[in-house]
Coordinates of C-alpha atoms in Angstrom, one line a residue:
X1 CA 82.3 99.2 75.4
X2 CA 84.4 96.1 75.7
X3 CA 85.4 95.1 79.2
X4 CA 89.1 94.4 79.9
X5 CA 89.4 90.7 80.7
X6 CA 92.5 89.5 82.5
X7 CA 94.3 86.6 80.9
X8 CA 94.9 83.4 82.7
X9 CA 98.5 82.3 83.3
X10 CA 98.1 79.3 80.9
X11 CA 96.6 81.6 78.2
X12 CA 99.5 84.0 78.5
X13 CA 102.2 81.2 78.6
X14 CA 100.7 79.5 75.6
X15 CA 100.7 82.8 73.7
X16 CA 104.4 83.5 74.6
X17 CA 105.2 79.9 73.6
X18 CA 103.6 80.4 70.2
X19 CA 105.6 83.6 69.7
X20 CA 108.8 81.8 70.6
X21 CA 107.9 79.0 68.1
X22 CA 107.2 81.5 65.3
X23 CA 110.5 83.3 66.1
X24 CA 112.4 80.0 66.0
X25 CA 110.7 78.9 62.7
X26 CA 111.5 82.2 61.0
X27 CA 115.2 81.8 61.7
X28 CA 115.5 78.1 60.8
X29 CA 113.7 77.5 57.5
X30 CA 116.9 77.6 55.5
X31 CA 116.8 74.2 53.6
X32 CA 114.1 71.8 52.5
X33 CA 114.4 69.4 55.5
X34 CA 114.4 72.3 58.0
X35 CA 111.4 73.8 56.1
X36 CA 109.3 70.7 56.5
X37 CA 110.2 70.2 60.2
X38 CA 109.7 73.8 61.2
X39 CA 106.4 74.0 59.4
X40 CA 105.2 71.0 61.4
X41 CA 106.5 72.6 64.6
X42 CA 104.9 75.9 63.7
X43 CA 101.5 74.2 63.1
X44 CA 101.4 72.2 66.4
X45 CA 103.2 74.8 68.5
X46 CA 100.8 77.6 67.6
X47 CA 97.8 75.3 67.9
X48 CA 98.3 74.8 71.6
X49 CA 97.4 78.4 72.4
X50 CA 94.6 78.5 69.8
X51 CA 93.0 75.4 71.5
X52 CA 93.3 77.1 74.9
X53 CA 91.5 80.1 73.6
X54 CA 88.8 77.8 72.3
X55 CA 88.6 76.1 75.7
X56 CA 88.2 79.4 77.4
X57 CA 85.2 80.1 75.2
X58 CA 83.7 76.6 75.7
X59 CA 80.0 76.2 76.1
X60 CA 80.3 73.9 79.2
X61 CA 82.9 72.5 81.5
X62 CA 82.9 69.3 79.5
X63 CA 83.6 71.3 76.3
X64 CA 86.3 73.2 78.2
X65 CA 88.0 69.9 79.2
X66 CA 87.7 68.4 75.7
X67 CA 89.4 71.4 74.1
X68 CA 92.1 71.5 76.7
X69 CA 92.7 67.8 76.0
X70 CA 93.3 68.8 72.3
X71 CA 95.7 71.4 73.5
X72 CA 97.7 68.8 75.4
X73 CA 97.8 66.6 72.4
X74 CA 99.2 69.5 70.3
X75 CA 101.7 70.2 73.0
X76 CA 102.8 66.5 72.9
X77 CA 103.2 66.7 69.2
X78 CA 105.2 69.9 69.5
X79 CA 107.5 68.2 71.9
X80 CA 108.0 65.5 69.4
X81 CA 109.0 67.9 66.7
X82 CA 111.3 69.8 69.0
X83 CA 113.1 66.6 70.1
X84 CA 113.4 65.5 66.5
X85 CA 114.9 68.9 65.4
X86 CA 117.2 68.9 68.4
X87 CA 118.6 65.4 67.6
X88 CA 119.1 66.2 63.9
X89 CA 120.4 69.7 64.3
X90 CA 122.8 69.7 67.3
X91 CA 123.9 73.3 66.8
X92 CA 120.5 74.5 68.1
X93 CA 120.5 72.4 71.3
X94 CA 120.3 75.2 73.8
X95 CA 117.4 77.0 72.1
X96 CA 115.5 73.8 71.5
X97 CA 116.0 72.7 75.1
X98 CA 114.5 76.0 76.3
X99 CA 111.5 75.5 74.0
X100 CA 111.1 71.9 75.2
X101 CA 111.1 73.1 78.8
X102 CA 108.4 75.6 78.0
X103 CA 106.4 72.9 76.2
X104 CA 106.7 70.5 79.2
X105 CA 105.6 73.3 81.6
X106 CA 102.5 73.9 79.4
X107 CA 101.6 70.2 79.3
X108 CA 101.9 70.0 83.1
X109 CA 99.7 73.1 83.6
X110 CA 97.1 71.8 81.1
X111 CA 97.0 68.4 82.7
X112 CA 96.6 69.9 86.1
X113 CA 93.7 72.1 84.9
X114 CA 92.0 69.1 83.2
X115 CA 92.3 66.9 86.3
X116 CA 91.0 69.7 88.6
X117 CA 88.1 70.4 86.3
X118 CA 87.2 66.7 85.9
X119 CA 87.3 66.3 89.7
X120 CA 85.0 69.3 90.1
X121 CA 82.7 67.9 87.4
X122 CA 82.6 64.5 89.2
X123 CA 81.8 66.1 92.5
X124 CA 79.0 68.2 91.0
X125 CA 77.6 65.0 89.3
X126 CA 77.7 63.1 92.5
X127 CA 75.9 65.9 94.4
X128 CA 73.2 66.0 91.7
X129 CA 72.7 62.2 92.1
X130 CA 72.3 62.6 95.8
X131 CA 69.4 65.1 95.5
X132 CA 66.0 63.6 96.1
X133 CA 64.0 62.9 93.0
X134 CA 61.5 65.8 92.5
X135 CA 59.9 64.6 89.4
X136 CA 56.4 65.4 90.5
X137 CA 55.5 69.0 90.0
X138 CA 53.5 70.6 92.9
X139 CA 50.8 73.0 91.9
X140 CA 47.8 74.6 93.5
X141 CA 45.7 71.7 92.2
X142 CA 48.1 69.0 93.3
X143 CA 45.6 67.9 95.9
X144 CA 43.2 66.6 93.3
X145 CA 42.8 62.8 93.2
X146 CA 44.7 61.0 90.5
X147 CA 42.8 58.8 88.0

């Protein structure tokens, strides 16, 4: 039986953001230029959440950080497409501004998570370096003279 796992805030926000991007793209693919721009927006905007999901399944903290960094890059690209569409289609300004605000909030959250995780990793690494070197294994026969 599968256990219910609660979703993180960033996981839920990124999923809602992807839904909003899909909804926007469906409504605005009415000509060739819009089609190209909204497809780019759709790819990068939905990729943010997919990369967060990948990060949550990461094999290590370093893997987690690397995948979140990719999510931030995708969010930055999404912001670019949203700004470009807003500038070239002024009739959608309010909706695009809301999407940009969501995108910026995701970038802020992701960057904060990355910085916190990197800080934790650095602290863990420094503690490991401070431990005495126990490279010699002690056994029952460790009292035997060395040759």
